[in-house]
Amino acid sequence: MIRSVEEFNSKIKSVMISEEQIKEKIAEAAKEIDSWYDGTPILLVSILKGAFVFMADICRAVTVPCEIGFMCAQSYYSGTQSSGIVNITMDLDHDVSKYHVVIIEDIIDTGRTLNDVVKLLRARNPKSLRIVTLLDKPARRVVELEADVTLFTIPDKFIIGYGLDCGEYFRSLPYIAEYNEEEK
Ligand code: IMP
Ligand code: MG
């Protein structure tokens, strides 16, 4: 629990990726997504909660007509350690077999969450399935999995901001920062 603004600010170690850098890469990623479909409508599927900010920016940057869907998958319950258990707590309400699907993910860390989501969606026979991830931490991968587009590859540091949390805080930061794990 964060008790004050001072405590909140003390947890932000340094900015790793600025708002400006994110904006640039989003424009590039959106162009790439547009180029895959040649105007054919798609379904963007985002995994809550971490990817909600990225989804909001990506869906406004693409020009291909898109529907938006959300799923809730959790593997981090609190703090900075993965529990290793992936739970689908909210499912899509779309019939995936009718769509070209693009998964919009915040970060691929161990790869477990996304791997489970991909398996689940593939089993529903989408017309096609692609993955766009904002961040990739390849050093921590335990499941073989690669995105079609990765905006930023980052070192093995726990990060916060732009949708990503620590203990449910910091999702609201407009940039991506390294989290300060030191106790005061
Ligand atoms: P994975 O299953 O280990 O690939 O990661 C699952 C989820 O853990 C991601 O979608 C994020 O929501 C969360 N996560 C992984 N690394 C970080 C981090 O550095 N900061 C905040 N959340 C993270
Ligand atoms: Mg996530």
PDB file of C-alpha atoms and ligand atoms in Angstrom:
ATOM      1  CA  MET A   1       0.000   0.000   0.000  1.00  0.00           C
ATOM      2  CA  ILE A   2       1.211   3.453  -0.923  1.00  0.00           C
ATOM      3  CA  ARG A   3       0.485   5.974   1.843  1.00  0.00           C
ATOM      4  CA  SER A   4       1.678   9.279   0.425  1.00  0.00           C
ATOM      5  CA  VAL A   5       2.761  11.142  -2.702  1.00  0.00           C
ATOM      6  CA  GLU A   6       6.329  11.107  -1.341  1.00  0.00           C
ATOM      7  CA  GLU A   7       6.278   7.321  -1.052  1.00  0.00           C
ATOM      8  CA  PHE A   8       4.717   7.022  -4.537  1.00  0.00           C
ATOM      9  CA  ASN A   9       7.389   9.242  -6.080  1.00  0.00           C
ATOM     10  CA  SER A  10      10.228   7.487  -4.231  1.00  0.00           C
ATOM     11  CA  LYS A  11       9.292   4.229  -6.007  1.00  0.00           C
ATOM     12  CA  ILE A  12       9.898   5.735  -9.453  1.00  0.00           C
ATOM     13  CA  LYS A  13      13.623   5.113  -9.926  1.00  0.00           C
ATOM     14  CA  SER A  14      14.160   6.532 -13.401  1.00  0.00           C
ATOM     15  CA  VAL A  15      12.356   6.975 -16.697  1.00  0.00           C
ATOM     16  CA  MET A  16      13.238   4.097 -19.013  1.00  0.00           C
ATOM     17  CA  ILE A  17      11.012   5.007 -21.999  1.00  0.00           C
ATOM     18  CA  SER A  18       9.572   8.497 -22.437  1.00  0.00           C
ATOM     19  CA  GLU A  19       6.100   9.489 -23.648  1.00  0.00           C
ATOM     20  CA  GLU A  20       7.678  10.791 -26.846  1.00  0.00           C
ATOM     21  CA  GLN A  21       9.472   7.489 -27.550  1.00  0.00           C
ATOM     22  CA  ILE A  22       6.265   5.535 -26.934  1.00  0.00           C
ATOM     23  CA  LYS A  23       4.332   7.801 -29.292  1.00  0.00           C
ATOM     24  CA  GLU A  24       6.840   7.340 -32.117  1.00  0.00           C
ATOM     25  CA  LYS A  25       6.837   3.558 -31.838  1.00  0.00           C
ATOM     26  CA  ILE A  26       3.038   3.405 -31.681  1.00  0.00           C
ATOM     27  CA  ALA A  27       2.775   5.235 -34.995  1.00  0.00           C
ATOM     28  CA  GLU A  28       5.193   2.716 -36.563  1.00  0.00           C
ATOM     29  CA  ALA A  29       3.384  -0.292 -35.071  1.00  0.00           C
ATOM     30  CA  ALA A  30      -0.007   1.003 -36.247  1.00  0.00           C
ATOM     31  CA  LYS A  31       1.322   1.374 -39.803  1.00  0.00           C
ATOM     32  CA  GLU A  32       2.556  -2.195 -39.701  1.00  0.00           C
ATOM     33  CA  ILE A  33      -0.817  -3.472 -38.433  1.00  0.00           C
ATOM     34  CA  ASP A  34      -2.601  -1.539 -41.211  1.00  0.00           C
ATOM     35  CA  SER A  35      -0.289  -3.091 -43.799  1.00  0.00           C
ATOM     36  CA  TRP A  36      -1.251  -6.655 -42.775  1.00  0.00           C
ATOM     37  CA  TYR A  37      -4.985  -6.347 -43.492  1.00  0.00           C
ATOM     38  CA  ASP A  38      -5.436  -4.001 -46.442  1.00  0.00           C
ATOM     39  CA  GLY A  39      -8.588  -2.499 -44.930  1.00  0.00           C
ATOM     40  CA  THR A  40     -10.200  -5.807 -43.872  1.00  0.00           C
ATOM     41  CA  PRO A  41     -11.805  -5.295 -40.447  1.00  0.00           C
ATOM     42  CA  ILE A  42     -10.038  -6.831 -37.444  1.00  0.00           C
ATOM     43  CA  LEU A  43     -10.533  -7.564 -33.759  1.00  0.00           C
ATOM     44  CA  LEU A  44      -8.026  -6.098 -31.329  1.00  0.00           C
ATOM     45  CA  VAL A  45      -7.873  -8.172 -28.152  1.00  0.00           C
ATOM     46  CA  SER A  46      -6.191  -6.778 -25.136  1.00  0.00           C
ATOM     47  CA  ILE A  47      -5.232  -8.485 -21.919  1.00  0.00           C
ATOM     48  CA  LEU A  48      -6.283  -6.544 -18.868  1.00  0.00           C
ATOM     49  CA  LYS A  49      -5.331  -4.801 -16.904  1.00  0.00           C
ATOM     50  CA  GLY A  50      -1.773  -4.031 -18.011  1.00  0.00           C
ATOM     51  CA  ALA A  51      -2.480  -3.453 -21.713  1.00  0.00           C
ATOM     52  CA  PHE A  52      -5.378  -1.003 -21.370  1.00  0.00           C
ATOM     53  CA  VAL A  53      -3.328   2.146 -22.002  1.00  0.00           C
ATOM     54  CA  PHE A  54      -1.465   0.591 -24.930  1.00  0.00           C
ATOM     55  CA  MET A  55      -4.785  -0.585 -26.410  1.00  0.00           C
ATOM     56  CA  ALA A  56      -6.254   2.903 -26.130  1.00  0.00           C
ATOM     57  CA  ASP A  57      -3.316   4.378 -28.049  1.00  0.00           C
ATOM     58  CA  ILE A  58      -2.999   1.593 -30.645  1.00  0.00           C
ATOM     59  CA  CYS A  59      -6.708   1.555 -31.533  1.00  0.00           C
ATOM     60  CA  ARG A  60      -6.604   5.292 -32.186  1.00  0.00           C
ATOM     61  CA  ALA A  61      -3.485   5.000 -34.342  1.00  0.00           C
ATOM     62  CA  VAL A  62      -4.601   2.238 -36.731  1.00  0.00           C
ATOM     63  CA  THR A  63      -6.777   3.127 -39.721  1.00  0.00           C
ATOM     64  CA  VAL A  64      -8.085  -0.388 -40.429  1.00  0.00           C
ATOM     65  CA  PRO A  65     -11.655  -0.762 -39.085  1.00  0.00           C
ATOM     66  CA  CYS A  66     -11.444  -2.578 -35.754  1.00  0.00           C
ATOM     67  CA  GLU A  67     -13.544  -3.971 -32.970  1.00  0.00           C
ATOM     68  CA  ILE A  68     -12.156  -4.046 -29.446  1.00  0.00           C
ATOM     69  CA  GLY A  69     -12.281  -6.952 -27.016  1.00  0.00           C
ATOM     70  CA  PHE A  70     -10.879  -7.536 -23.557  1.00  0.00           C
ATOM     71  CA  MET A  71      -9.799 -10.537 -21.570  1.00  0.00           C
ATOM     72  CA  CYS A  72      -8.521 -10.628 -18.058  1.00  0.00           C
ATOM     73  CA  ALA A  73      -5.524 -12.854 -17.404  1.00  0.00           C
ATOM     74  CA  GLN A  74      -3.481 -12.583 -14.277  1.00  0.00           C
ATOM     75  CA  SER A  75      -0.154 -14.080 -13.396  1.00  0.00           C
ATOM     76  CA  TYR A  76       1.213 -11.456 -11.027  1.00  0.00           C
ATOM     77  CA  TYR A  77      -0.957 -11.203  -7.977  1.00  0.00           C
ATOM     78  CA  SER A  78       1.148  -8.676  -6.073  1.00  0.00           C
ATOM     79  CA  GLY A  79       4.694  -7.403  -5.844  1.00  0.00           C
ATOM     80  CA  THR A  80       7.364  -8.135  -8.417  1.00  0.00           C
ATOM     81  CA  GLN A  81       7.463 -11.965  -8.470  1.00  0.00           C
ATOM     82  CA  SER A  82       5.486 -14.121 -10.921  1.00  0.00           C
ATOM     83  CA  SER A  83       3.275 -16.692  -9.269  1.00  0.00           C
ATOM     84  CA  GLY A  84       3.620 -18.965 -12.297  1.00  0.00           C
ATOM     85  CA  ILE A  85      -0.135 -19.530 -12.405  1.00  0.00           C
ATOM     86  CA  VAL A  86      -2.219 -17.983 -15.173  1.00  0.00           C
ATOM     87  CA  ASN A  87      -5.871 -17.390 -14.533  1.00  0.00           C
ATOM     88  CA  ILE A  88      -8.395 -16.287 -17.185  1.00  0.00           C
ATOM     89  CA  THR A  89     -10.832 -14.356 -15.015  1.00  0.00           C
ATOM     90  CA  MET A  90     -12.773 -12.590 -17.796  1.00  0.00           C
ATOM     91  CA  ASP A  91     -13.296 -13.900 -21.312  1.00  0.00           C
ATOM     92  CA  LEU A  92     -14.077 -12.272 -24.686  1.00  0.00           C
ATOM     93  CA  ASP A  93     -17.671 -11.929 -25.812  1.00  0.00           C
ATOM     94  CA  HIS A  94     -16.753 -12.120 -29.525  1.00  0.00           C
ATOM     95  CA  ASP A  95     -17.038 -15.192 -31.746  1.00  0.00           C
ATOM     96  CA  VAL A  96     -13.322 -15.331 -32.568  1.00  0.00           C
ATOM     97  CA  SER A  97     -13.844 -17.581 -35.620  1.00  0.00           C
ATOM     98  CA  LYS A  98     -15.303 -14.580 -37.471  1.00  0.00           C
ATOM     99  CA  TYR A  99     -12.230 -12.372 -37.039  1.00  0.00           C
ATOM    100  CA  HIS A 100      -8.653 -11.609 -37.907  1.00  0.00           C
ATOM    101  CA  VAL A 101      -7.382 -11.208 -34.349  1.00  0.00           C
ATOM    102  CA  VAL A 102      -4.505  -9.061 -33.104  1.00  0.00           C
ATOM    103  CA  ILE A 103      -3.516  -9.519 -29.480  1.00  0.00           C
ATOM    104  CA  ILE A 104      -2.399  -6.235 -27.925  1.00  0.00           C
ATOM    105  CA  GLU A 105      -0.187  -7.129 -24.947  1.00  0.00           C
ATOM    106  CA  ASP A 106       1.724  -4.958 -22.505  1.00  0.00           C
ATOM    107  CA  ILE A 107       4.750  -7.124 -21.808  1.00  0.00           C
ATOM    108  CA  ILE A 108       6.071 -10.605 -22.516  1.00  0.00           C
ATOM    109  CA  ASP A 109       8.082 -11.622 -19.504  1.00  0.00           C
ATOM    110  CA  THR A 110       8.163 -15.390 -18.828  1.00  0.00           C
ATOM    111  CA  GLY A 111       5.693 -15.759 -21.709  1.00  0.00           C
ATOM    112  CA  ARG A 112       3.284 -17.902 -19.681  1.00  0.00           C
ATOM    113  CA  THR A 113       0.300 -15.538 -19.732  1.00  0.00           C
ATOM    114  CA  LEU A 114       0.388 -14.854 -23.435  1.00  0.00           C
ATOM    115  CA  ASN A 115       1.114 -18.472 -24.286  1.00  0.00           C
ATOM    116  CA  ASP A 116      -2.042 -19.552 -22.468  1.00  0.00           C
ATOM    117  CA  VAL A 117      -4.105 -16.825 -24.116  1.00  0.00           C
ATOM    118  CA  VAL A 118      -2.746 -17.716 -27.579  1.00  0.00           C
ATOM    119  CA  LYS A 119      -3.568 -21.400 -27.047  1.00  0.00           C
ATOM    120  CA  LEU A 120      -7.071 -20.535 -25.932  1.00  0.00           C
ATOM    121  CA  LEU A 121      -7.720 -18.224 -28.901  1.00  0.00           C
ATOM    122  CA  ARG A 122      -6.177 -20.583 -31.499  1.00  0.00           C
ATOM    123  CA  ALA A 123      -8.513 -23.332 -30.291  1.00  0.00           C
ATOM    124  CA  ARG A 124     -11.403 -21.057 -31.328  1.00  0.00           C
ATOM    125  CA  ASN A 125     -10.149 -20.914 -34.947  1.00  0.00           C
ATOM    126  CA  PRO A 126      -9.669 -17.219 -35.673  1.00  0.00           C
ATOM    127  CA  LYS A 127      -9.239 -16.299 -39.374  1.00  0.00           C
ATOM    128  CA  SER A 128      -5.714 -15.283 -38.373  1.00  0.00           C
ATOM    129  CA  LEU A 129      -3.903 -14.437 -35.149  1.00  0.00           C
ATOM    130  CA  ARG A 130      -1.077 -12.001 -34.613  1.00  0.00           C
ATOM    131  CA  ILE A 131       0.637 -10.609 -31.539  1.00  0.00           C
ATOM    132  CA  VAL A 132       1.741  -7.031 -30.875  1.00  0.00           C
ATOM    133  CA  THR A 133       3.549  -6.384 -27.612  1.00  0.00           C
ATOM    134  CA  LEU A 134       4.649  -3.077 -26.187  1.00  0.00           C
ATOM    135  CA  LEU A 135       7.544  -4.602 -24.251  1.00  0.00           C
ATOM    136  CA  ASP A 136       9.615  -7.758 -24.303  1.00  0.00           C
ATOM    137  CA  LYS A 137      11.926  -9.000 -21.547  1.00  0.00           C
ATOM    138  CA  PRO A 138      13.603 -11.915 -23.383  1.00  0.00           C
ATOM    139  CA  ALA A 139      15.970 -12.673 -20.486  1.00  0.00           C
ATOM    140  CA  ARG A 140      13.105 -14.056 -18.405  1.00  0.00           C
ATOM    141  CA  ARG A 141      11.398 -16.245 -20.993  1.00  0.00           C
ATOM    142  CA  VAL A 142      10.446 -19.782 -19.907  1.00  0.00           C
ATOM    143  CA  VAL A 143       7.971 -20.479 -22.744  1.00  0.00           C
ATOM    144  CA  GLU A 144       9.034 -20.148 -26.380  1.00  0.00           C
ATOM    145  CA  LEU A 145       6.980 -17.312 -27.769  1.00  0.00           C
ATOM    146  CA  GLU A 146       7.630 -14.363 -30.059  1.00  0.00           C
ATOM    147  CA  ALA A 147       5.448 -11.426 -30.993  1.00  0.00           C
ATOM    148  CA  ASP A 148       4.947 -10.305 -34.610  1.00  0.00           C
ATOM    149  CA  VAL A 149       5.739  -6.770 -33.485  1.00  0.00           C
ATOM    150  CA  THR A 150       7.662  -5.696 -30.369  1.00  0.00           C
ATOM    151  CA  LEU A 151       7.866  -1.968 -29.705  1.00  0.00           C
ATOM    152  CA  PHE A 152      10.652  -2.133 -27.104  1.00  0.00           C
ATOM    153  CA  THR A 153      13.005  -4.889 -25.932  1.00  0.00           C
ATOM    154  CA  ILE A 154      14.092  -4.172 -22.369  1.00  0.00           C
ATOM    155  CA  PRO A 155      16.572  -5.590 -19.828  1.00  0.00           C
ATOM    156  CA  ASP A 156      15.492  -7.717 -16.858  1.00  0.00           C
ATOM    157  CA  LYS A 157      14.272  -4.865 -14.666  1.00  0.00           C
ATOM    158  CA  PHE A 158      10.890  -4.539 -12.999  1.00  0.00           C
ATOM    159  CA  ILE A 159       9.113  -1.654 -14.687  1.00  0.00           C
ATOM    160  CA  ILE A 160       5.997   0.409 -14.033  1.00  0.00           C
ATOM    161  CA  GLY A 161       3.837   2.936 -15.831  1.00  0.00           C
ATOM    162  CA  TYR A 162       1.819   3.213 -19.052  1.00  0.00           C
ATOM    163  CA  GLY A 163      -0.586   0.549 -17.783  1.00  0.00           C
ATOM    164  CA  LEU A 164       1.943  -1.571 -15.896  1.00  0.00           C
ATOM    165  CA  ASP A 165       1.623  -1.746 -12.150  1.00  0.00           C
ATOM    166  CA  CYS A 166       3.287  -2.687  -8.934  1.00  0.00           C
ATOM    167  CA  GLY A 167       0.689  -3.569  -6.317  1.00  0.00           C
ATOM    168  CA  GLU A 168      -1.951  -1.902  -8.572  1.00  0.00           C
ATOM    169  CA  TYR A 169      -0.273   1.520  -8.442  1.00  0.00           C
ATOM    170  CA  PHE A 170       1.658   3.374 -11.172  1.00  0.00           C
ATOM    171  CA  ARG A 171      -0.526   2.261 -14.109  1.00  0.00           C
ATOM    172  CA  SER A 172      -1.398   5.951 -14.517  1.00  0.00           C
ATOM    173  CA  LEU A 173       2.144   7.146 -15.273  1.00  0.00           C
ATOM    174  CA  PRO A 174       2.315   8.351 -18.906  1.00  0.00           C
ATOM    175  CA  TYR A 175       5.870   6.951 -19.342  1.00  0.00           C
ATOM    176  CA  ILE A 176       7.621   3.673 -18.506  1.00  0.00           C
ATOM    177  CA  ALA A 177       9.917   3.770 -15.495  1.00  0.00           C
ATOM    178  CA  GLU A 178      12.167   1.457 -13.571  1.00  0.00           C
ATOM    179  CA  TYR A 179      10.701   0.538 -10.190  1.00  0.00           C
ATOM    180  CA  ASN A 180      12.738   1.286  -7.085  1.00  0.00           C
ATOM    181  CA  GLU A 181      12.707  -1.912  -5.014  1.00  0.00           C
ATOM    182  CA  GLU A 182      14.674  -0.441  -2.098  1.00  0.00           C
ATOM    183  CA  GLU A 183      12.798  -0.033   1.160  1.00  0.00           C
ATOM    184  CA  LYS A 184      13.106   3.425   2.634  1.00  0.00           C
TER     185      LYS A 184
HETATM  186  P1  IMP B   1       4.471 -13.339 -18.142  1.00  0.00           P
HETATM  187  O1  IMP B   1       3.347 -14.328 -18.033  1.00  0.00           O
HETATM  188  O2  IMP B   1       5.552 -13.688 -17.146  1.00  0.00           O
HETATM  189  O3  IMP B   1       5.020 -13.222 -19.523  1.00  0.00           O
HETATM  190  O4  IMP B   1       3.957 -11.909 -17.728  1.00  0.00           O
HETATM  191  C1  IMP B   1       2.658 -11.702 -17.389  1.00  0.00           C
HETATM  192  C2  IMP B   1       2.290 -10.347 -16.928  1.00  0.00           C
HETATM  193  O5  IMP B   1       3.110  -9.973 -15.851  1.00  0.00           O
HETATM  194  C3  IMP B   1       2.426  -9.215 -17.910  1.00  0.00           C
HETATM  195  O6  IMP B   1       1.378  -9.170 -18.840  1.00  0.00           O
HETATM  196  C4  IMP B   1       2.416  -8.038 -16.961  1.00  0.00           C
HETATM  197  O7  IMP B   1       1.081  -7.675 -16.659  1.00  0.00           O
HETATM  198  C5  IMP B   1       3.144  -8.587 -15.757  1.00  0.00           C
HETATM  199  N1  IMP B   1       4.566  -8.153 -15.748  1.00  0.00           N
HETATM  200  C6  IMP B   1       5.651  -8.783 -16.229  1.00  0.00           C
HETATM  201  N2  IMP B   1       6.759  -8.058 -16.055  1.00  0.00           N
HETATM  202  C7  IMP B   1       6.361  -6.933 -15.454  1.00  0.00           C
HETATM  203  C8  IMP B   1       7.052  -5.731 -15.010  1.00  0.00           C
HETATM  204  O8  IMP B   1       8.287  -5.555 -15.145  1.00  0.00           O
HETATM  205  N3  IMP B   1       6.278  -4.770 -14.434  1.00  0.00           N
HETATM  206  C9  IMP B   1       4.926  -4.902 -14.257  1.00  0.00           C
HETATM  207  N4  IMP B   1       4.245  -5.980 -14.664  1.00  0.00           N
HETATM  208  C10 IMP B   1       4.956  -6.979 -15.237  1.00  0.00           C
HETATM  209 MG    MG B   2      -0.431  -8.233 -19.110  1.00  0.00          MG
END
